[in-house]
Coordinates of C-alpha atoms and ligand atoms in Angstrom, one line a residue:
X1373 CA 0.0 0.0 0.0
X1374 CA 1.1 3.4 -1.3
X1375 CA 1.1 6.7 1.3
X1376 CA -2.6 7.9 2.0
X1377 CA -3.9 11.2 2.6
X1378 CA -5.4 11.7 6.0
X1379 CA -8.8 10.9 5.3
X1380 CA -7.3 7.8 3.9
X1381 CA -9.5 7.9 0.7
X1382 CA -6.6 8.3 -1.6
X1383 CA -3.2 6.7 -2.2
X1384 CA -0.9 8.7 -3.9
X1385 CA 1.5 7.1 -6.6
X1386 CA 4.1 8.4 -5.4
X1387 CA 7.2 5.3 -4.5
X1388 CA 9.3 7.3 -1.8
X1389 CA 9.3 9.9 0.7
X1390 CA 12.3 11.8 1.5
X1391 CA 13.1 14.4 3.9
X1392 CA 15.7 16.6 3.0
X1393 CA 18.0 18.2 5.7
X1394 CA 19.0 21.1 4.5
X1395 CA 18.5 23.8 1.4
X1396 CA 21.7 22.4 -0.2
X1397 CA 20.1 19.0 0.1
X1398 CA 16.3 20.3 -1.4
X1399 CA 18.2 21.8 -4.3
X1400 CA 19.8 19.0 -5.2
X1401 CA 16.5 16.6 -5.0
X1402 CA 14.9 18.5 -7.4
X1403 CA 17.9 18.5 -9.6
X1404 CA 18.1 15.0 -9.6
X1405 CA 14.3 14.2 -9.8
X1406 CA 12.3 14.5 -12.8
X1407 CA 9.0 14.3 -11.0
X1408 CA 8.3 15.6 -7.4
X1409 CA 5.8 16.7 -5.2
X1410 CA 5.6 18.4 -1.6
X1411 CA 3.3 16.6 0.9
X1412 CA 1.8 19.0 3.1
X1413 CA -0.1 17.2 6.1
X1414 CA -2.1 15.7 4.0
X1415 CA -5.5 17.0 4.4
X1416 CA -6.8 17.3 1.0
X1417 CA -9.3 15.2 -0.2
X1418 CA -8.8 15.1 -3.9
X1419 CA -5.6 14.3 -6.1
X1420 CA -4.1 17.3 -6.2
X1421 CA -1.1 16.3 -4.1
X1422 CA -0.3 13.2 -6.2
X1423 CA 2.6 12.2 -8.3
X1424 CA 4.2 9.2 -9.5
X1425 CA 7.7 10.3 -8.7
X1426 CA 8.8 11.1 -5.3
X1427 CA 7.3 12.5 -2.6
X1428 CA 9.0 15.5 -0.7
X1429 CA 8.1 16.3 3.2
X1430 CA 9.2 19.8 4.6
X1431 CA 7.2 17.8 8.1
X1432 CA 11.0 19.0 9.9
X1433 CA 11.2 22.9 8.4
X1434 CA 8.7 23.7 11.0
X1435 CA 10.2 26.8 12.7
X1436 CA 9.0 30.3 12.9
X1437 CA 12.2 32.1 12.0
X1438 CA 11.9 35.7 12.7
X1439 CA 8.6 37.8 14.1
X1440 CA 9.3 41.4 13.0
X1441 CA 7.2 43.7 14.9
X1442 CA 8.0 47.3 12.7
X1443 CA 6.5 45.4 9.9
X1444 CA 4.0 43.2 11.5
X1445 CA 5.3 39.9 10.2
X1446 CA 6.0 36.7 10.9
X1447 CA 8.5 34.2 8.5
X1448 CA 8.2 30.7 8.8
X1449 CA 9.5 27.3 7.4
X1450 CA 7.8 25.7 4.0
X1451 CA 6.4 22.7 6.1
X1452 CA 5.0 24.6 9.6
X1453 CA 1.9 23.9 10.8
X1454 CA -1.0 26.1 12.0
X1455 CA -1.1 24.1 15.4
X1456 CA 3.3 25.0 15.8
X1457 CA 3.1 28.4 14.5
X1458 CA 0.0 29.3 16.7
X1459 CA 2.4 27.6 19.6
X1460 CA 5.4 29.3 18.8
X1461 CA 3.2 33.0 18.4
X1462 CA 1.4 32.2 21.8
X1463 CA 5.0 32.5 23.7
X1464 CA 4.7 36.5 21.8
X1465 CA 2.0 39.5 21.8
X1466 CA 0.8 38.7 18.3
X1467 CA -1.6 36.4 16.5
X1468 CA -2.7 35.8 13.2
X1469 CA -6.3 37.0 11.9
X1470 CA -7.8 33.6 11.8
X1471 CA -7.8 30.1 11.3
X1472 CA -9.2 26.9 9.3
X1473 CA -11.6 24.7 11.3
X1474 CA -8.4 22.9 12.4
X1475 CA -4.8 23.7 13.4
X1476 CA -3.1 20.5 11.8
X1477 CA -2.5 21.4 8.2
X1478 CA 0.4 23.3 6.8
X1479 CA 0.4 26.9 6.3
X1480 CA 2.3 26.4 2.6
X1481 CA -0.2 23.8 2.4
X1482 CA -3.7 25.7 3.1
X1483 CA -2.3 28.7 1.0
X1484 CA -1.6 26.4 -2.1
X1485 CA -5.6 25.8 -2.2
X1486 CA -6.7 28.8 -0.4
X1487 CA -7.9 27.7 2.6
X1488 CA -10.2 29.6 4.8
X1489 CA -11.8 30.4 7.8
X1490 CA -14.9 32.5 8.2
X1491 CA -15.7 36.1 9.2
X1492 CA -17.3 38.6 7.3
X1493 CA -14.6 41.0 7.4
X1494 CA -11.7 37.5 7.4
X1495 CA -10.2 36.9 4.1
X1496 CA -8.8 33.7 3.3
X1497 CA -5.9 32.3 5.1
X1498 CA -3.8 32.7 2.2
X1499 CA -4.5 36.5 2.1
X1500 CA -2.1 36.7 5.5
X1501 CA 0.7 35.8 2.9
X1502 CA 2.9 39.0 2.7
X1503 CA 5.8 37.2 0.9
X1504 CA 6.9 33.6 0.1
X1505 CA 10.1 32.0 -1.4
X1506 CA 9.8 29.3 -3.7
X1507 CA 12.2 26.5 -5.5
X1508 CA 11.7 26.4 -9.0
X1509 CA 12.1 23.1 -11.5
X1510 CA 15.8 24.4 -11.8
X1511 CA 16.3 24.4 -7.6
X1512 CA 17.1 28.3 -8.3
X1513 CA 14.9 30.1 -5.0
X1514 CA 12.6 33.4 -5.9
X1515 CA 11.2 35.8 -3.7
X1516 CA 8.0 37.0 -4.3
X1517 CA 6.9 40.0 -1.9
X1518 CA 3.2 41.8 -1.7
X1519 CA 3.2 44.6 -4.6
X1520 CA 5.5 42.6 -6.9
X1521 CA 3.8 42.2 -10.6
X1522 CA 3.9 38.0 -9.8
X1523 CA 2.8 37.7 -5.8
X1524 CA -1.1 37.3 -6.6
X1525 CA -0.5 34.8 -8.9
X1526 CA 2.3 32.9 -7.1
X1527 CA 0.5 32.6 -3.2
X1528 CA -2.6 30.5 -4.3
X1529 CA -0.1 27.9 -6.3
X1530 CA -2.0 24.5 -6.3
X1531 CA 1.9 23.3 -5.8
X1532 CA 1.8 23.9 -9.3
X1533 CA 5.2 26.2 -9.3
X1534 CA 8.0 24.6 -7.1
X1535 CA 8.7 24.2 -3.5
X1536 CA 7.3 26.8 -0.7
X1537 CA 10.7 26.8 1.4
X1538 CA 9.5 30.4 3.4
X1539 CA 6.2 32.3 4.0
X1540 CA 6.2 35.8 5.6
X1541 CA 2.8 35.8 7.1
X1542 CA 1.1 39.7 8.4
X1543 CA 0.3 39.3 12.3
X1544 CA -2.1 41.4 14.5
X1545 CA -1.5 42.2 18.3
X1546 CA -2.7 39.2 20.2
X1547 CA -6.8 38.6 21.5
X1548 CA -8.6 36.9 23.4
X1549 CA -11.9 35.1 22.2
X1550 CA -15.0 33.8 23.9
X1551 CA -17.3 31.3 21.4
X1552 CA -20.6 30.5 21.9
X1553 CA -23.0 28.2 20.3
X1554 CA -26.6 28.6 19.5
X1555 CA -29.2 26.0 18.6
X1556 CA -32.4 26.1 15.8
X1557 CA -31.6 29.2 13.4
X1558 CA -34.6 28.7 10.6
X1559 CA -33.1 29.2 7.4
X1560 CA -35.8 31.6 7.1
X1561 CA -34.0 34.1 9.1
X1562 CA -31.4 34.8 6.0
X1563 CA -33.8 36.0 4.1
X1564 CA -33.6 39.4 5.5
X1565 CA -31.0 38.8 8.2
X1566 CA -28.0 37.4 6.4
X1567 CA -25.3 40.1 6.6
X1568 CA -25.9 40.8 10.4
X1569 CA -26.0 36.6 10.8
X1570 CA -22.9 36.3 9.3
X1571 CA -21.3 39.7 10.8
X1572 CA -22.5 39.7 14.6
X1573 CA -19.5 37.6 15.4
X1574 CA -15.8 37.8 14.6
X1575 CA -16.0 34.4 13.1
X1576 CA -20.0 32.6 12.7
X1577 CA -20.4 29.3 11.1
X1578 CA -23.9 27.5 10.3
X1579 CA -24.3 24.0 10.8
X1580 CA -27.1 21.6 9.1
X1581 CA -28.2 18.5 7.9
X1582 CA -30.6 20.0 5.9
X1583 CA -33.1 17.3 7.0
X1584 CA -35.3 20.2 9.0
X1585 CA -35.5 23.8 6.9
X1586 CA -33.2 25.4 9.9
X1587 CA -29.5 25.4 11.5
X1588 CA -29.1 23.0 14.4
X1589 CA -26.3 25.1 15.4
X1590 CA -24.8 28.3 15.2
X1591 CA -21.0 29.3 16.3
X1592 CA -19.8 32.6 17.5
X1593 CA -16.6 32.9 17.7
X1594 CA -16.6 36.7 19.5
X1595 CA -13.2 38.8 19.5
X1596 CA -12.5 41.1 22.4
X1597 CA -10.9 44.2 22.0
X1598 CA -8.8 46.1 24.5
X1599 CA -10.2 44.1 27.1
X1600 CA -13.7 44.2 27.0
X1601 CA -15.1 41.3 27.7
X1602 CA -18.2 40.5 25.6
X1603 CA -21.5 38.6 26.2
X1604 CA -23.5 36.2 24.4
X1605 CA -27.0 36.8 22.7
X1606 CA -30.0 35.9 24.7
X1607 CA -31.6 35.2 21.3
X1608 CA -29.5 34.6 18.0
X1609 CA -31.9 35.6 15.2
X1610 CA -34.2 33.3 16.8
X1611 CA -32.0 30.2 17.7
X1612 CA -31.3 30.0 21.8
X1613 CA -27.7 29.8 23.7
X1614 CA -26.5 26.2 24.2
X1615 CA -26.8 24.7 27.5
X1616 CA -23.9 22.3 27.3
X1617 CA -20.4 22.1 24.8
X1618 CA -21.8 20.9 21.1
X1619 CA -20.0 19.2 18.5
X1620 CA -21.3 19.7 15.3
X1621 CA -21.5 16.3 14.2
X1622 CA -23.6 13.9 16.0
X1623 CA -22.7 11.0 18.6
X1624 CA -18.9 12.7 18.4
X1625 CA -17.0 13.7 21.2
X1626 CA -17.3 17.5 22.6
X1627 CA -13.3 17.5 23.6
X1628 CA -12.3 17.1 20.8
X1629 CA -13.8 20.8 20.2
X1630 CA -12.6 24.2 21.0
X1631 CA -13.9 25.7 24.2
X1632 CA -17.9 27.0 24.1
X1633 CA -19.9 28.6 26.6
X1634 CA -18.3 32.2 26.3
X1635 CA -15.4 30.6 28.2
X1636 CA -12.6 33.4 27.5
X1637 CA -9.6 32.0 25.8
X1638 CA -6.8 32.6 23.3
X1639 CA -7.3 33.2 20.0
X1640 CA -5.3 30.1 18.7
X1641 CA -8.0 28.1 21.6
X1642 CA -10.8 29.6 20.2
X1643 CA -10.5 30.3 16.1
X1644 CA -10.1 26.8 15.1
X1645 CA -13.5 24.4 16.0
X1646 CA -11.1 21.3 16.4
X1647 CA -8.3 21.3 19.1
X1648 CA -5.0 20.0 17.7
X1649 CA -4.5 17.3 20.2
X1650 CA -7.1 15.4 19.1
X1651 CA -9.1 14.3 15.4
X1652 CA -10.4 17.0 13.5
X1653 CA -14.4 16.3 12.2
X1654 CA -15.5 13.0 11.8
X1655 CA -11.6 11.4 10.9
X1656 CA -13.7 8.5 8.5
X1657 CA -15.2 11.1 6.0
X1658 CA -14.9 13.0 2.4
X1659 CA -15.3 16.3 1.8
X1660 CA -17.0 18.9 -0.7
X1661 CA -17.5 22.8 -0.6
X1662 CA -18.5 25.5 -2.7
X1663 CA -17.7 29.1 -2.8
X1664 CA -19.8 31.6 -4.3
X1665 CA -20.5 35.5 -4.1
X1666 CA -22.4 36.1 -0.5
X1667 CA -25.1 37.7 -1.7
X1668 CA -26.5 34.1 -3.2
X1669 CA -26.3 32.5 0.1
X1670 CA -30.3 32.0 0.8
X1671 CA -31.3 30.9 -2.3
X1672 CA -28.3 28.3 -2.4
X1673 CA -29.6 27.3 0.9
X1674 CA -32.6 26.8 -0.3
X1675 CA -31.4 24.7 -3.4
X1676 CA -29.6 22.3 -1.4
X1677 CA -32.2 21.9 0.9
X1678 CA -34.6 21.1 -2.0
X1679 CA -32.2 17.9 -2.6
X1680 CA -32.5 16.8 1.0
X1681 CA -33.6 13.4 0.5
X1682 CA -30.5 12.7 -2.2
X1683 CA -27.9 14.0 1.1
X1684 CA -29.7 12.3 4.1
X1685 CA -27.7 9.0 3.5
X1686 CA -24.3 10.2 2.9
X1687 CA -24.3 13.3 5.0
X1688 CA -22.8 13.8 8.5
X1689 CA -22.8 17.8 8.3
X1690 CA -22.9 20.9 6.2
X1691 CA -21.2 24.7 7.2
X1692 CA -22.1 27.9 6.1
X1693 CA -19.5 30.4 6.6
X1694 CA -18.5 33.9 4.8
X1695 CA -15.2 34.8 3.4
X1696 CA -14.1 38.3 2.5
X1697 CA -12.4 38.9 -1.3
X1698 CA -8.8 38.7 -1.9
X1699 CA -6.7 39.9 -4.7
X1700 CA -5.0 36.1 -5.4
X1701 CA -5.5 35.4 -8.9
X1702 CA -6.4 31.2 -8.0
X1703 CA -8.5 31.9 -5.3
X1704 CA -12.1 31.3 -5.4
X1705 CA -12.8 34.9 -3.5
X1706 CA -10.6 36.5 -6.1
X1707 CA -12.6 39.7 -5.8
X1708 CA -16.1 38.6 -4.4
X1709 CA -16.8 38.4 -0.7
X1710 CA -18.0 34.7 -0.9
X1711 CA -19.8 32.2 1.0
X1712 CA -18.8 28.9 1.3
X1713 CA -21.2 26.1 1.4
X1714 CA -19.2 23.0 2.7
X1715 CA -20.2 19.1 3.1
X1716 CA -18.8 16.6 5.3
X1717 CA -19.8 13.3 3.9
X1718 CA -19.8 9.6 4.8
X1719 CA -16.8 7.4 3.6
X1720 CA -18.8 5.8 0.0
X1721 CA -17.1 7.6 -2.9
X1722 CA -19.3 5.6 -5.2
X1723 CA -22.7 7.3 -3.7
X1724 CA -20.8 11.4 -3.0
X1725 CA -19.6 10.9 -6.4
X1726 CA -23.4 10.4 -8.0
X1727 CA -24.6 13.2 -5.5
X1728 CA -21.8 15.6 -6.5
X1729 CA -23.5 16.8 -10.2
X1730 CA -27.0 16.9 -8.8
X1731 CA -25.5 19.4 -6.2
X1732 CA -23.2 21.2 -8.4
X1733 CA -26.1 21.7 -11.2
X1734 CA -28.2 23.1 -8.3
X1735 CA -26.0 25.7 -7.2
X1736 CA -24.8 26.6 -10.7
X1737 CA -26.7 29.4 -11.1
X1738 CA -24.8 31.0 -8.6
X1739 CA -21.5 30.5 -10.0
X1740 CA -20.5 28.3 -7.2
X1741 CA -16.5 27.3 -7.7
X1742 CA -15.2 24.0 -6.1
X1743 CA -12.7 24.1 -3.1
X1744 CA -9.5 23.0 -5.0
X1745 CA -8.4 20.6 -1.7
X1746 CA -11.8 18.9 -1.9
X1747 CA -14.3 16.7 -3.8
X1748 CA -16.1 17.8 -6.8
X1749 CA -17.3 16.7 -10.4
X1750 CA -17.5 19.7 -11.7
X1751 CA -16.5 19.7 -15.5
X1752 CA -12.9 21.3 -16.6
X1753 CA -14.0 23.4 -19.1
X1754 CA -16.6 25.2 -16.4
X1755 CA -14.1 25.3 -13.5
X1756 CA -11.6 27.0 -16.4
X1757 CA -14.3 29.5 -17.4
X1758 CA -14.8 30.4 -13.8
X1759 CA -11.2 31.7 -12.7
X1760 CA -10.5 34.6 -15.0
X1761 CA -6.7 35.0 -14.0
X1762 CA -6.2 31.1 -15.1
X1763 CA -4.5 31.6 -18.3
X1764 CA -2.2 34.4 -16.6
X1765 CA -0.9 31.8 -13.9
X1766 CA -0.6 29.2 -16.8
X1767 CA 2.5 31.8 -17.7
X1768 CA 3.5 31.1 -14.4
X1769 CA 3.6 27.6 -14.8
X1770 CA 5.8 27.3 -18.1
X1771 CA 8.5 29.8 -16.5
X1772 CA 9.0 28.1 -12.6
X1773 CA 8.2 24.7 -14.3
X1774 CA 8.6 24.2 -18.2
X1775 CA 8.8 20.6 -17.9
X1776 CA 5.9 19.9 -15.2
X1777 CA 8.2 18.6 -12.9
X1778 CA 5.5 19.4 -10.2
X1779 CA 2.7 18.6 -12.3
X1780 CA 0.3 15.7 -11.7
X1781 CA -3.0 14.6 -13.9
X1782 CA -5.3 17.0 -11.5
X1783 CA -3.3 20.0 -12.8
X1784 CA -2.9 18.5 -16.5
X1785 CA -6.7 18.1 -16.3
X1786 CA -7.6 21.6 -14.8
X1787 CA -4.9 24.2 -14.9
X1788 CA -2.3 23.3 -18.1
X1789 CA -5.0 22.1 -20.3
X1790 CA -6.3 26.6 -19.8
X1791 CA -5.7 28.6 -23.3
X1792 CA -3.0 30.9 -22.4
X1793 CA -3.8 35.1 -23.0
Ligands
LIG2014 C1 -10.9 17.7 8.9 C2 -10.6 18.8 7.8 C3 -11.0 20.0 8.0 C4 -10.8 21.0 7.0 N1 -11.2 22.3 7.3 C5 -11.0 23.3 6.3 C6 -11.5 24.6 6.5 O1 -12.0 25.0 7.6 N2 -11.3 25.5 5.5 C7 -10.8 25.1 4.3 O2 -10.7 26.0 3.4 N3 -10.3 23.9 4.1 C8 -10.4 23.0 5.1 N4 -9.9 21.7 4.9 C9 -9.1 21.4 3.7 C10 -7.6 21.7 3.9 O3 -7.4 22.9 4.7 C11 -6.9 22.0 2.6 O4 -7.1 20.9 1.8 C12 -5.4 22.2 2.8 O5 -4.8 22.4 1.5 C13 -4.7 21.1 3.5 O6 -3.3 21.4 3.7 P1 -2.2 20.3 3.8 O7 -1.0 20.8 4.4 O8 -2.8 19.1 4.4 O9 -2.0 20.0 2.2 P2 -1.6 18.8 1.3 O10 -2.7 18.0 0.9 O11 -0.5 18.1 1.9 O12 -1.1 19.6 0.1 C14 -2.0 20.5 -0.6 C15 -1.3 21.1 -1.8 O13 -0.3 22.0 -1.3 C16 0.9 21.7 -1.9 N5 2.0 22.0 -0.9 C17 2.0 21.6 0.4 N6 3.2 22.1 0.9 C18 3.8 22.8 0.0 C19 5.1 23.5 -0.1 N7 5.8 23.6 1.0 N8 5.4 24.0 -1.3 C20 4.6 23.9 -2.4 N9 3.5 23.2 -2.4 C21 3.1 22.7 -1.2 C22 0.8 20.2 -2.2 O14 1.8 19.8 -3.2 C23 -0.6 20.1 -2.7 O15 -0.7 20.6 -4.0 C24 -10.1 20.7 5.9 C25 -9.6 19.4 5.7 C26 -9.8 18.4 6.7 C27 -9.3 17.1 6.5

């Protein structure tokens, strides 16, 4: 058996993992190889990580390396993760603005496909990017910082371009966070209410199993500034304040989740919903989301509601979170403050993968774009038509990597097959 991803629904073709020990070393692996790939941690659910040549792991290029606080930056390794970075920030006064559903995946990793959080006013994690460094098919390293004509293309990079060997990341004075969860939001209430839903939190997130027209939960993730100490709704556009720690799937364990209750914590205890000491979700699952401009959210709730009976069986959970627009040519909020409509499902490809068009043809009208980490159907030519900066990073492509040295079927299929300008 080949290495797996984490959800374990995918083996990658790759025949060896090697971990190289020093720049000198990197360099000289991707001279000798003719086809490589960087493993992130793994959490993607789709192919984009695979290759049939060898598989490089930056898992020991973990450190933050300088936190400069005249420019309100932080540099890291290529192959940290969220979970050490927040650790290593926590021992300083500064955070970053937010954070995935879970601290275990890499930063170069959940830049590469755009990863996000939610917030109405949160871009995408990848918009914290302020510069990066990358190795190119050659080994030569580039440095690409905010401002220069290539960053926007070069940040979201599918892992389409070379290695990520540094990130500079923007960081914020540290916060403190209190989240609280609220139960039974009808799906009604967006109608009128679904800017102040989304915006009266730091961070909110809608959970359903779209079985009754309504939420089952609601999270707040609230951010307290200079040391005011906030309090939870009463009411939450209807739905009521938890009586107990939730976890948004069913039967699953509550401590595996971040603290509730308005319980005042850190930010890096608070921002993410799973704790990094323990499984993320489900850990036996696949998963789907789509991202489309916000003001579509309602009627694409109502859509997928309207397929209810095809999800029940393959559904543990959906989230409904908002994303604010970026200027990253690859990423699906490339200009549009988004919402993203996610779908944790049950471990039968064979049934998601007959589920996926019905879904996708449902929220087409809304221009919905697939989460390039995650599962989707959605044809080529239509994923093509709906990033317009596509052909530009194509250019990209055939300068860092001429010979698709870092390329894999997923990005012949999708990105190299794109017309160039
Ligand atoms: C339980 C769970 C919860 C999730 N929650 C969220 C969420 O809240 N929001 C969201 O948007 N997504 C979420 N995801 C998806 C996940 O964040 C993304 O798929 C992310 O890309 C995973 O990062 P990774 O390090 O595991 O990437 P990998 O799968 O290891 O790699 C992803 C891509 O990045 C490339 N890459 C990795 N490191 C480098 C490097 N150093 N240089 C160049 N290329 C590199 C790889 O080659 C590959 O192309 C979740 C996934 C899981 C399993």
């Amino acid at each position: 058996m080949g290495y797996q991803n984490w959800a374990g629904n995918f083996t990658y073709g790759a025949t060896e993992r090697i971990y190289p020990e020093s720049m000198e070393h990197l360099q000289q692996l991707v001279r000798e190889h003719r086809h490589i790939k960087i493993s992130g941690s793994g959490h993607t659910f789709n192919s984009i990580t695979d290759t049939h040549g060898v598989f490089i792991s930056l898992r020991h290029w973990n450190r933050m390396l300088e936190l400069n606080e005249e420019r309100g930056t932080v540099t890291v390794e290529g192959g940290i993760a969220y979970g050490e970075l927040c650790a290593a920030l926590s021992e300083t006064s500064y955070a970053l603005h937010n954070l995935a559903s879970l601290p275990h995946i890499t930063v170069a990793g959940a830049a590469a496909t755009a990863t996000h959080g939610s917030g109405s006013g949160n871009a995408s994690l990848a918009a914290a990017v302020e510069a990066i460094e990358l190795m190119d098919a050659d080994g030569e390293l580039h440095t690409f910082s905010r401002g220069d004509r290539e960053f926007a293309g070069v940040v979201v990079n599918l892992g389409a371009l070379g290695i990520v060997t540094k990130l500079t990341l923007k960081v914020v004075p540290a916060y403190t966070m209190r989240q609280f969860v609220y139960e039974n939001l009808p799906f009604s209430q967006l109608a009128v209410h679904a800017e102040s839903i989304f915006s009266g939190a730091y961070s909110v997130s809608l959970f359903t199993d779209w079985q009754q027209p309504g939420f089952h939960q609601v999270w707040t993730k609230c951010r307290e500034e200079d040391g005011a100490s906030y309090e939870g709704h009463a009411d939450y556009y209807g739905a009521v304040p938890a009586s107990a720690p939730l976890h948004p799937l069913p039967d699953m364990q509550t401590e595996n989740c971040t603290e509730q209750l308005g319980r005042p914590g850190m930010w890096h205890e608070r921002l993410a919903h799973f704790r990094m000491e323990f499984t993320p979700s489900a850990g036996q699952e696949l998963q789907s989301e789509y991202l489309m401009p916000r003001e579509h959210v309602y009627e694409a709730v109502l859509a997928v509601h309207g397929l209810r009976e095809h999800l029940a069986p393959l559904l543990f959970v959906s989230e409904v979170r908002t994303i604010a627009a970026d200027d990253l040519w690859l990423s699906p909020f490339y200009n549009q403050p988004s919402a993203a409509l996610h779908f944790t499902w049950r471990d039968d490809w064979q049934a998601v993968e007959r589920v996926l068009p019905l879904l996708e043809e449902a929220l087409a009208p809304f221009n919905a774009r697939p989460h390039w980490g995650k599962l989707f159907t959605v044809p080529e030519a239509t994923l093509q038509g709906q990033f317009e900066k596509l052909p530009q990073f194509r250019e990209l492509i055939d300068k860092y990597d001429p010979d698709g040295k870092f390329g894999n079927e997923f990005l012949d299929t999708y990105i190299r097959a794109a017309q160039k300008p």
